[in-house]
Structure formats: structure tokens, C-alpha cells
CSV table of C-alpha atoms and ligand atoms in Angstrom, one decimal:
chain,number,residue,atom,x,y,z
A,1,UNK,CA,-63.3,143.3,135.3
A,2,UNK,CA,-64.2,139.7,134.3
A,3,UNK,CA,-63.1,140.0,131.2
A,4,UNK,CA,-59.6,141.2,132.4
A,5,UNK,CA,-59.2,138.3,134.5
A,6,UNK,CA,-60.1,136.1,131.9
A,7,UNK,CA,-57.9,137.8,129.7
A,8,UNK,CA,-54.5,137.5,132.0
A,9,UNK,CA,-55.5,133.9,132.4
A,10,UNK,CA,-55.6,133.7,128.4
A,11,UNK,CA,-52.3,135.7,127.9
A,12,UNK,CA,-50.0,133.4,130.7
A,13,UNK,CA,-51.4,130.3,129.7
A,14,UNK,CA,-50.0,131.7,126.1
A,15,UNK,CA,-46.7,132.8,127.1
A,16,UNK,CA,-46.4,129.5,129.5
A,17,UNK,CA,-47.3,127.4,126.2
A,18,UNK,CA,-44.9,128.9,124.1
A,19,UNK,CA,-41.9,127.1,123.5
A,20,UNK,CA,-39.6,129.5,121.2
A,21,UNK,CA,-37.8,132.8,122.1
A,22,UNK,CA,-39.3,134.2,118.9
A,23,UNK,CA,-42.6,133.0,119.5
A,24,UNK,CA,-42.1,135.0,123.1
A,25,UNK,CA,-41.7,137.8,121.1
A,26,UNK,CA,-44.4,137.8,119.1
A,27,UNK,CA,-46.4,137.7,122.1
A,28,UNK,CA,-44.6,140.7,123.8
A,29,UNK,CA,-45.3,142.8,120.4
A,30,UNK,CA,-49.1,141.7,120.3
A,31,UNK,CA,-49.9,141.9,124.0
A,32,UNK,CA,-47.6,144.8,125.7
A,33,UNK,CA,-46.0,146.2,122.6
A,34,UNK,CA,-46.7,149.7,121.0
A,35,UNK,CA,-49.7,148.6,119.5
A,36,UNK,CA,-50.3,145.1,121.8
A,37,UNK,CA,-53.9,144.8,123.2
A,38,UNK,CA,-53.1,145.4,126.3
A,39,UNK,CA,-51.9,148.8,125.3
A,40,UNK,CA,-54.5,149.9,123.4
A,41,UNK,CA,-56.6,149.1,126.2
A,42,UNK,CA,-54.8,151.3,127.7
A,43,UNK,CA,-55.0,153.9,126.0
A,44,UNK,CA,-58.8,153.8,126.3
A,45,UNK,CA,-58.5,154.8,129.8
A,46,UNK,CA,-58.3,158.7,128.3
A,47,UNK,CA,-61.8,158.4,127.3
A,48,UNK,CA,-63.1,157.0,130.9
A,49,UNK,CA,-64.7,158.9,133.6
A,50,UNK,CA,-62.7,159.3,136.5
A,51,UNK,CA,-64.3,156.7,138.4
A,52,UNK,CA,-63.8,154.0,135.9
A,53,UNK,CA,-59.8,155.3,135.3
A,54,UNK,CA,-59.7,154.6,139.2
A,55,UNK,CA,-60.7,150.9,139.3
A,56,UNK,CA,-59.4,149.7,135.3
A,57,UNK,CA,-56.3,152.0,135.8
A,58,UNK,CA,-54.4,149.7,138.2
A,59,UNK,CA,-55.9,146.9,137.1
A,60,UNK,CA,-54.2,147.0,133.3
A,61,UNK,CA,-51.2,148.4,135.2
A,62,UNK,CA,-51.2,145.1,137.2
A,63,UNK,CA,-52.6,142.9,134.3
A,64,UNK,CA,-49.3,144.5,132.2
A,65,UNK,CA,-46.7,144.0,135.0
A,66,UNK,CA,-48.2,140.3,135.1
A,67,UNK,CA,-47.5,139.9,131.5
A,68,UNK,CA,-44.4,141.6,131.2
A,69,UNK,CA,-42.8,139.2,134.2
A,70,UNK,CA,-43.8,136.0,133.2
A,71,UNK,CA,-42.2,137.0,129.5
A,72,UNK,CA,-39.4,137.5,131.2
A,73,UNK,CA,-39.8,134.0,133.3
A,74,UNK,CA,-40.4,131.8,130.5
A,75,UNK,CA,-37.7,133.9,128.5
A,76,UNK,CA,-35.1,132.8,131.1
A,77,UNK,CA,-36.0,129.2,130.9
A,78,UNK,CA,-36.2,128.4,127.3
A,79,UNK,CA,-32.4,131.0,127.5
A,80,UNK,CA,-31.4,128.5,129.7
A,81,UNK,CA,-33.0,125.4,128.4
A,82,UNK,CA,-31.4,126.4,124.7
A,83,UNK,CA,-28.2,126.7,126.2
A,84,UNK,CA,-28.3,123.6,128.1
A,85,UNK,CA,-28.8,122.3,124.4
A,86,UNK,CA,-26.0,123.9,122.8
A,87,UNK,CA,-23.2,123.0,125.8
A,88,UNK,CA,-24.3,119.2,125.5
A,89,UNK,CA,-24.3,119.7,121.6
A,90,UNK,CA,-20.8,121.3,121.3
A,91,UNK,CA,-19.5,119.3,124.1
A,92,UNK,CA,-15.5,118.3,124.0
A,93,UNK,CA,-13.7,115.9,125.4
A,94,UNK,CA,-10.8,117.5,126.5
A,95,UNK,CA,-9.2,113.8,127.5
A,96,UNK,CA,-8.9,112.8,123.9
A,97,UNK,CA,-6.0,113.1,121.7
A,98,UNK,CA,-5.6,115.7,119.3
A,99,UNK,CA,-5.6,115.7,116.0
A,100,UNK,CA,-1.8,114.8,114.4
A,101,UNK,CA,-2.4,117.8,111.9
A,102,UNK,CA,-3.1,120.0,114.4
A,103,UNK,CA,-0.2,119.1,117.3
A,104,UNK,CA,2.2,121.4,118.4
A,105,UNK,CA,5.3,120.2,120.3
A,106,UNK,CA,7.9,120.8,122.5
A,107,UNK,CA,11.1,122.6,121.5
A,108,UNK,CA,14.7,121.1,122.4
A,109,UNK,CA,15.5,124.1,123.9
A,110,UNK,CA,12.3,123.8,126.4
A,111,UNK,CA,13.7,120.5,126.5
A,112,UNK,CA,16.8,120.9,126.8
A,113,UNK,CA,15.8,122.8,130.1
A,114,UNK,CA,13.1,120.1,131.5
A,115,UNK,CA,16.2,117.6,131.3
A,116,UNK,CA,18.9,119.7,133.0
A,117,UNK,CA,16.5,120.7,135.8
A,118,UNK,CA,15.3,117.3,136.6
A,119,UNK,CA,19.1,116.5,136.9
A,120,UNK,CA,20.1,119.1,139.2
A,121,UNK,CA,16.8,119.3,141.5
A,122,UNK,CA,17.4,115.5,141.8
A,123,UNK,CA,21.1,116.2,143.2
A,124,UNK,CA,19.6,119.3,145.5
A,125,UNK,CA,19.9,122.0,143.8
A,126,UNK,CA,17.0,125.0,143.3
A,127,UNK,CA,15.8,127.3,140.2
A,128,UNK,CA,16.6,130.5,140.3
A,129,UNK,CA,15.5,133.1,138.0
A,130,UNK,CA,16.3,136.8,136.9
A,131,UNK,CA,15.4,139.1,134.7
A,132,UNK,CA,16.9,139.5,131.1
A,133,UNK,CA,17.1,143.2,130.8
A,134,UNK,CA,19.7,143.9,133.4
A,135,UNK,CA,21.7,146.3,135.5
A,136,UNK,CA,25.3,147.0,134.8
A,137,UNK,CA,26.1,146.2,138.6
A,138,UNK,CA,24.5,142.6,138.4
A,139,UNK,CA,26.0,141.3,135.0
A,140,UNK,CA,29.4,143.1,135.4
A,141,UNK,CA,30.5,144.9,138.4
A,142,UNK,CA,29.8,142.6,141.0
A,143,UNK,CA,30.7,140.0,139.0
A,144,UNK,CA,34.6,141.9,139.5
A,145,UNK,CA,34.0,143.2,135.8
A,146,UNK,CA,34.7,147.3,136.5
A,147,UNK,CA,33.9,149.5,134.1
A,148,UNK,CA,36.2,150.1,131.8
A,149,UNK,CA,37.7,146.1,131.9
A,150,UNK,CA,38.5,144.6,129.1
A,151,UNK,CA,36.4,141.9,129.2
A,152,UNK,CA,33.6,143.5,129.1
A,153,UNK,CA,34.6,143.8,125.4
A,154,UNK,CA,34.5,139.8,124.7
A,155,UNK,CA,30.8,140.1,125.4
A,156,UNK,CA,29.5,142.3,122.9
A,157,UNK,CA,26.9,143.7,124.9
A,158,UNK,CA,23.7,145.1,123.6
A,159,UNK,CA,23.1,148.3,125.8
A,160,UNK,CA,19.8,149.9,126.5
A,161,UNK,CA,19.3,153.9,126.3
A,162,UNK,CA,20.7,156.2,129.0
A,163,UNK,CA,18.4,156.4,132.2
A,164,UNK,CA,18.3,159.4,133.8
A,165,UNK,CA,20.8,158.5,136.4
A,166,UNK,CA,23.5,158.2,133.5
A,167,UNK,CA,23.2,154.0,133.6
A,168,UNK,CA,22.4,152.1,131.0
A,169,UNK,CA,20.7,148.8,131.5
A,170,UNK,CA,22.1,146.1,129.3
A,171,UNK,CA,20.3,142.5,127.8
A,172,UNK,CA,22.5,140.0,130.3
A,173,UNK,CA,25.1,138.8,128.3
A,174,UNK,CA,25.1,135.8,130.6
A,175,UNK,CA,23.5,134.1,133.3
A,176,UNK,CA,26.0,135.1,135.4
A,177,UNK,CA,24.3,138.3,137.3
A,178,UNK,CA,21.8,135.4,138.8
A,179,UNK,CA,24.5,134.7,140.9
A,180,UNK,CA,24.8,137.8,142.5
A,181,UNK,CA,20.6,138.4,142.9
A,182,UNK,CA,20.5,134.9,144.5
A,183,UNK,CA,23.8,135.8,146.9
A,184,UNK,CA,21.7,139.4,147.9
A,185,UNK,CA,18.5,137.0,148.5
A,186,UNK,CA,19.3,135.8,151.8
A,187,UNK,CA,21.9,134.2,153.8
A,188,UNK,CA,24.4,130.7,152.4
A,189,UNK,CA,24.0,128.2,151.5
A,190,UNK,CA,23.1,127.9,148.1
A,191,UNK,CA,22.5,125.2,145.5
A,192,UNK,CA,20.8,127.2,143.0
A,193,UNK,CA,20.8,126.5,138.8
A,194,UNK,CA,19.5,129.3,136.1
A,195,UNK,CA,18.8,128.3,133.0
A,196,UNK,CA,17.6,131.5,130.4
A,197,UNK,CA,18.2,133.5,128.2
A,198,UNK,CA,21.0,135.7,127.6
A,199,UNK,CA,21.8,138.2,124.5
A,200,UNK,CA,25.2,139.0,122.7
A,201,UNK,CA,25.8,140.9,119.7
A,202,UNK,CA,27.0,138.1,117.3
A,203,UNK,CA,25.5,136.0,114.6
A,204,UNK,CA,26.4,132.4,112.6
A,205,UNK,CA,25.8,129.1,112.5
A,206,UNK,CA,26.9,128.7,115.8
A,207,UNK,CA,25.8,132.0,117.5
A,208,UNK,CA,22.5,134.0,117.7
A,209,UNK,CA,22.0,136.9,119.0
A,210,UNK,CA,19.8,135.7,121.9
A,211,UNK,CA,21.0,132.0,123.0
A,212,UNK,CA,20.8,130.0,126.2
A,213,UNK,CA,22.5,129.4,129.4
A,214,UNK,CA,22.1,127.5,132.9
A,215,UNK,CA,24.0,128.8,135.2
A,216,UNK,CA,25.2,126.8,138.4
A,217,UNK,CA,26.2,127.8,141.8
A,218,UNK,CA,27.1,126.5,144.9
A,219,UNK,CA,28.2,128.3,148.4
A,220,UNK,CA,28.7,126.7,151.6
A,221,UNK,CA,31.5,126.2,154.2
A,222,UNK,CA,34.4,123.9,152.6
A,223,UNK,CA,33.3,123.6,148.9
A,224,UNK,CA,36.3,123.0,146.4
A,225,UNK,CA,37.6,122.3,143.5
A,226,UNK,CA,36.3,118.2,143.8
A,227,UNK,CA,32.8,119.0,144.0
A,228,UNK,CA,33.1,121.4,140.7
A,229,UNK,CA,34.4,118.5,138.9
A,230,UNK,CA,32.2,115.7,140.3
A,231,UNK,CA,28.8,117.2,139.4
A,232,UNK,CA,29.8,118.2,136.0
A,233,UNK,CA,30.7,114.6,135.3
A,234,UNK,CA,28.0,113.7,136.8
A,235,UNK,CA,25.5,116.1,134.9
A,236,UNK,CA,27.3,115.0,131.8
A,237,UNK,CA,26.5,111.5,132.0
A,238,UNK,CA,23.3,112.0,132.9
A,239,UNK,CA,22.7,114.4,130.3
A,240,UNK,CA,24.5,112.8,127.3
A,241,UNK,CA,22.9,109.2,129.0
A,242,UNK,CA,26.8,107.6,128.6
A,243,UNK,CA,28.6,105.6,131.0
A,244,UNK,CA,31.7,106.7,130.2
A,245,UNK,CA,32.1,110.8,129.4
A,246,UNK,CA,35.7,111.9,129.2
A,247,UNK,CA,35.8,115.0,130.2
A,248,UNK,CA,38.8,117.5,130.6
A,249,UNK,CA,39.5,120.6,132.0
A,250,UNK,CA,41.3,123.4,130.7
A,251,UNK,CA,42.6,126.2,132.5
A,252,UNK,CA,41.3,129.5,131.3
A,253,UNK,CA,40.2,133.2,133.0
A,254,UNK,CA,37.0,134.7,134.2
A,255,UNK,CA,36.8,137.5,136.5
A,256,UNK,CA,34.5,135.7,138.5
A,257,UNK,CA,36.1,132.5,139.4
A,258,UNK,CA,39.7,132.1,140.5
A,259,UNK,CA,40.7,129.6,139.4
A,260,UNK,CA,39.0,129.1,136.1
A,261,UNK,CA,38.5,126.5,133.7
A,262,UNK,CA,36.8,126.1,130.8
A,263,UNK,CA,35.4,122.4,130.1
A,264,UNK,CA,35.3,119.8,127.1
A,265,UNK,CA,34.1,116.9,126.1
A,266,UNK,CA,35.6,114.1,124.3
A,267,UNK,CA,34.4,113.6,120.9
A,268,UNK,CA,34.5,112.4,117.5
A,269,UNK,CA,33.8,114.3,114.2
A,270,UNK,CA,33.4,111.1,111.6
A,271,UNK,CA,31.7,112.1,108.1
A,272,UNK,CA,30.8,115.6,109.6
A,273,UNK,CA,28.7,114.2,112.5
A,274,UNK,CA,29.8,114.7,116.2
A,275,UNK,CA,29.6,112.1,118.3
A,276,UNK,CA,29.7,112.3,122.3
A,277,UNK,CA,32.0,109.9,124.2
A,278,UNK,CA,33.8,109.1,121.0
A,279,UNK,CA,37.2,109.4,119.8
A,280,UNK,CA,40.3,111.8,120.2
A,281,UNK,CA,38.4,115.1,119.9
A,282,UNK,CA,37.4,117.8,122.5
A,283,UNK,CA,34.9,120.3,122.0
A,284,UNK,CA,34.1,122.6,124.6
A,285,UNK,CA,30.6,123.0,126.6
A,286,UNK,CA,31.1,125.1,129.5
A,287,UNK,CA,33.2,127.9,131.2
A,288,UNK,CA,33.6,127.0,135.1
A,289,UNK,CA,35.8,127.8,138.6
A,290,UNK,CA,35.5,128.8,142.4
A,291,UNK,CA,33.8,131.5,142.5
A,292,UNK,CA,36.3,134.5,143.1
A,293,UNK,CA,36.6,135.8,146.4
A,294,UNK,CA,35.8,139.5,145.5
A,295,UNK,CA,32.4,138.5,144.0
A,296,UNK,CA,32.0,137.1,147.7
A,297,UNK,CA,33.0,140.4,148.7
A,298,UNK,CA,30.9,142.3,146.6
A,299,UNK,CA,27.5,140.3,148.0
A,300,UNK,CA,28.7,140.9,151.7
A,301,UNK,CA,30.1,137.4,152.5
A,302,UNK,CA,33.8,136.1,154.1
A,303,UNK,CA,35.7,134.4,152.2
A,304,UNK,CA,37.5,132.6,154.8
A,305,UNK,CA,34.1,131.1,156.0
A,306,UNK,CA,32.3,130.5,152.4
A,307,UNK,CA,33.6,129.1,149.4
A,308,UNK,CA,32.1,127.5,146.2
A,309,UNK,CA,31.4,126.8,142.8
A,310,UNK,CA,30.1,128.1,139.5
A,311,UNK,CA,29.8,126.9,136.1
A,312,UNK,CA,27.5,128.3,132.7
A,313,UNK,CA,26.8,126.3,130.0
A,314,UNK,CA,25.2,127.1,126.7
A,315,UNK,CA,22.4,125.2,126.7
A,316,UNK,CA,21.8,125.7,122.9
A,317,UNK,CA,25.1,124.0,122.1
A,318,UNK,CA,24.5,121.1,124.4
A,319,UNK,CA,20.9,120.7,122.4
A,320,UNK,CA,23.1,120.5,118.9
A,321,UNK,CA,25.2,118.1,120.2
A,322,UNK,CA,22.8,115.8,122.2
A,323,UNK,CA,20.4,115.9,118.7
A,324,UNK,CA,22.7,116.5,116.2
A,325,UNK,CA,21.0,119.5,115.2
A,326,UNK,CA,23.3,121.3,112.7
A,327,UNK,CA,22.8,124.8,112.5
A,328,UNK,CA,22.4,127.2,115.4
A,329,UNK,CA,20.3,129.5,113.7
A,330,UNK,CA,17.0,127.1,112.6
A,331,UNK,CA,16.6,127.1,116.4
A,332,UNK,CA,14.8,130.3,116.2
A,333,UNK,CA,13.5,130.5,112.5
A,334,UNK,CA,9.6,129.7,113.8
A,335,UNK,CA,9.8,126.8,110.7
A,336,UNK,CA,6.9,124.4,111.4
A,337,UNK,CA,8.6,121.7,109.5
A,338,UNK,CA,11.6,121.9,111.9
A,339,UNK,CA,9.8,122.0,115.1
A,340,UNK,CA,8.0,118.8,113.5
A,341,UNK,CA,11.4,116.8,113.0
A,342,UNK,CA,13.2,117.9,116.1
A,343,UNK,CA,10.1,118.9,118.7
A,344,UNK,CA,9.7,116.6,121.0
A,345,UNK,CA,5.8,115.1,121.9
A,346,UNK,CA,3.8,117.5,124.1
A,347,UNK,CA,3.8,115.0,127.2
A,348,UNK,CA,7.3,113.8,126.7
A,349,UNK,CA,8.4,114.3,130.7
A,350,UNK,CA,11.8,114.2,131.1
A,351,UNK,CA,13.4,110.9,133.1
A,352,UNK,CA,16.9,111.3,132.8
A,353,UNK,CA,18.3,110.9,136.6
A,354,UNK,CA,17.9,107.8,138.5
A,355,UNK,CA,20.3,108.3,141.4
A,356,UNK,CA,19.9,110.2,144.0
A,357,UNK,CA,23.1,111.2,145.3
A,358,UNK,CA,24.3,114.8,147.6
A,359,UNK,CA,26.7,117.6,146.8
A,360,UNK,CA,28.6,119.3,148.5
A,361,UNK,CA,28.1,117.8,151.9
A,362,UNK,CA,28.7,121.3,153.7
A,363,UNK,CA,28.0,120.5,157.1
B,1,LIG,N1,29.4,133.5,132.4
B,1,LIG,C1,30.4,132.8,131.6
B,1,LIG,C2,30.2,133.0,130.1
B,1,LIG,O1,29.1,133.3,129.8
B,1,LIG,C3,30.5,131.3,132.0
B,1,LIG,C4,30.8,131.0,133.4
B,1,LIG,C5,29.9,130.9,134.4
B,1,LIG,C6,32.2,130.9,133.7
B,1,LIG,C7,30.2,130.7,135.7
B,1,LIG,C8,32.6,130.6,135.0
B,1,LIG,C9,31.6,130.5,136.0
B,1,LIG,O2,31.0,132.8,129.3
């Protein structure tokens, strides 16, 4: 009885002194392990008489749960002291800069859409999203493209398999059907922009099969014609940072707007370089009009009391010109030593608008 007093005083002043978790173990194997004192003592008990099992058998019980949770104790501290060690060993600090070797950066096309968004939340307009497989209804036939129409042919749609209603989804050929989704969302007006991604089955140094477009719209009561062209001058100079952007619109068709126009910029191609603002040439950026009627129609809405805007720009093609960026194509080759000459920094933040000026006006 003494001596198993004495003995639990030996073994916890042991296990209290021992300061590795391998050391622990050692104790664990020689005290309460197979063939650990304690054990054997155990075992002894067989050859006791019944009285004696009475008064040693709890008391080894209790002597081994004694040992067993104050193992466990001290394993949990030097655990927790150990990895205290390790976290202020391997410590980062996440506020310095990272290595040049090792930086990634921003693509102009995530660019490209920082910039345009800062110029059109600054002027009131919203984000809008939507997704990029699509419905027929949403990318065509509420946008008054009918089955069947011919221009659904100038978009060289890629169409997803049959569902089991007959329809096949398509990958939106524009950014167009975000219209429509924002128009079913809730009631006018709207100031919305969508930039993404859109899909058409075409491929050269100025086309890919997946490209990008922002769309614009704008629906209130007494929108026209002057408001379409003020805010793509306006976007244009902000985007292209010029005072002076000539811009000229052309008259052209889309079943969604009536009228329609399609938009260029004045340029200048000198030693097969474009520049912006320059010279006698026009290249076109955008496809714009009012947006037709029917497509107000087909999203529940008079066209005697709302009227408005929409244009959709190719967001890639504005990036080329703004950067100079040659071929269409690299944009999406995943070349590191691209992305290093034409990424921009990681914490490059967009400060292209200064003004703040309304649309619109509505009411
Ligand atoms: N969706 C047209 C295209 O992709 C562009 C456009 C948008 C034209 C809005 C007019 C109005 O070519």
C-alpha cells in the first residue's frame, strides 16, 4: 500500500519532468504498457487471495488511471507547447512583398473590365451578370431573333445537346440575353452594364472562339437617341484617356434596336501600329441603338411609356487597341512570358473617371 503510493508519486513526478513526446512514450511503454511495471503488477493480482485482490485491485486500477491521465496531460502541453514553437518558427508575414520571380499579375482582359466598370458605376450604372450557357429564348427570341431568322446565322452559334424538351441550350453568342434577365428582374428603370464572356464559332488573329463583351442598357421614361451617343463619347474618352475622341456613327441592323448603329473610332494605322484619336481612319468598336420596341414587348413593358438604350462592345478588341496588343489569339495562350509583358501589377486599381456626371435624367 505504501509502496504504491510512493510509486505513483515516483511515476508523475517522471512523466511531469519529462520534456519530449518521445520521452512520454517511453514512460507509457515501461509503466502501463504490455510489459510496463504497473502491468505486471498487475498481473500478480491472479496469484492473490481474494482478500488481497479486493484492497490492491482498485488500487493499481486507480494508480493506472492516474498514470494513464497525466500522460495524456503533459502530452497535450508539450503538443501544444511544440506547436506554439513551430507557428512562431514558420511565421509569415503576409504584409510583405512577394518575391518578383514568383508574381503573378493581372490580365488586360481583367483589366480591361476593372476600368470599364469603374467608368460606368461612376456615371450610375449597375453590374449585371448571367450565365454563359444559355437558353435559346434569352440570347435570341426575345431579343426579336425567331427561329429560323437569318441572323441567327451571322453568329455561328455553338449549340449544346438536345434536352428532353427538344431545346437546345446554346454558349451566348453575346451579352445581349443579359438584357432580357435584367428586364424579367423587376420593374424600370435600369442602368445596368455586363461585361463577360460570350462564345462564337470562329477563329484568327482577330477572333477566338470565346471573346469578351460588356453590354449596356438603359430603360426609363424619355431616353433617346442623345443619351446613347453622349455616354459612349463619354466612355470613350474616359477609356482611351483622350480629350478629343472622334467618334462616328454608322447606321447598321440589329433585331434588337431600331434604329441601329454600329460605332467607330477615329484612327491612324502609321508603320502597322494603330493609334486612337489619330488621323483619317475609323475602326469600329461597338454595335449600338434604341432598344426595339418588340424586345420591350417580349419582357412585358409599353413602349409608349419606356424607352432606351443598348450598346455591346468587344471588350477584347478595345484591350488591343488601348495596349497595342497585336494578335487576338496570345490573349488566351496561358504564355507566362506574355502575361509578364502585358499583365498589369496585382494592386494596380483602376482610376480612370474623375467626373461625376448623370445619365439619362429620367425623371
Ligand atoms: N449583341 C450585338 C453583337 O454582339 C451588339 C449589340 C448590343 C448591338 C446591343 C446593339 C445593341 O454584335
Amino acid at each position: 500500500m505504501e509502496d504504491l503510493q510512493q510509486l505513483e508519486t515516483e511515476i508523475t513526478t517522471a512523466i511531469t519532468a519529462c520534456d519530449t513526446l518521445s520521452g512520454l512514450e517511453e514512460l507509457r511503454v515501461s509503466e502501463v504498457g504490455k510489459k510496463g511495471r504497473v502491468s505486471l503488477m498487475m498481473r500478480e493480482l491472479g496469484k492473490m487471495t481474494p482478500e488481497e485482490k479486493k484492497t490492491f485491485g482498485p488500487k493499481l486500477n486507480g494508480l493506472k488511471t492516474v498514470i494513464i491521465d497525466s500522460i495524456a496531460d503533459r502530452k497535450g502541453a508539450l503538443e501544444l507547447a511544440e506547436l506554439n514553437h513551430r507557428l512562431q518558427s514558420e511565421r509569415i508575414d503576409i504584409t510583405l512583398p512577394t518575391p518578383a520571380e514568383n508574381q503573378g499579375s493581372i490580365h488586360p482582359i481583367t483589366q480591361v473590365i476593372d476600368e470599364v466598370a469603374e467608368i460606368f458605376t461612376e456615371i450610375g450604372f449597375s453590374i449585371a451578370e448571367g450565365p454563359e450557357i444559355e437558353e435559346d429564348f434569352y440570347n435570341f427570341t426575345a431579343l426579336n431573333i425567331p427561329a429560323e431568322h437569318p441572323a441567327r446565322q451571322m453568329h455561328d452559334t455553338f449549340y449544346l445537346p438536345e434536352n428532353s424538351d427538344g431545346n437546345r441550350k446554346v454558349l451566348r453568342t453575346h451579352t445581349s440575353p443579359v438584357q432580357i434577365r435584367t428586364m424579367l428582374s423587376g420593374p424600370p428603370p435600369y442602368r445596368i452594364i455586363a461585361p463577360g464572356r460570350t462564345y462564337r464559332c470562329d477563329s484568327d488573329a482577330t477572333h477566338t472562339p470565346m471573346f469578351h463583351q460588356v453590354e449596356a442598357l438603359v430603360i426609363d421614361k424619355n431616353i433617346h437617341m442623345g443619351h446613347l451617343k453622349w455616354c459612349i463619347e463619354e466612355f470613350c474618352r474616359k477609356f482611351f484617356e483622350l480629350d478629343n475622341v472622334k467618334i462616328r456613327f454608322r447606321p447598321s441592323y440589329f433585331p434588337f434596336t431600331e434604329p441601329s448603329a454600329e460605332v467607330d473610332i477615329g484612327c491612324s494605322f502609321k508603320n502597322g501600329e494603330i493609334r486612337i484619336g489619330e488621323g483619317d481612319d475609323w475602326l469600329e468598336i461597338m454595335g449600338c441603338g434604341m432598344v426595339n420596341p418588340r424586345v420591350l414587348e417580349n419582357v412585358n413593358l409599353d413602349p409608349n411609356e419606356y424607352q432606351g438604350f443598348a450598346f455591346g462592345l468587344g471588350l477584347d478588341r478595345i484591350s488591343m487597341l488601348k495596349w497595342g496588343i497585336p494578335d487576338l489569339r496570345d490573349f488566351f495562350a496561358a504564355d507566362l512570358r506574355w502575361l509578364k509583358h502585358y499583365g498589369f501589377a496585382a494592386l494596380d486599381i483602376p482610376s480612370l473617371s474623375t467626373q461625376n456626371t448623370n445619365i439619362g435624367g429620367g425623371k
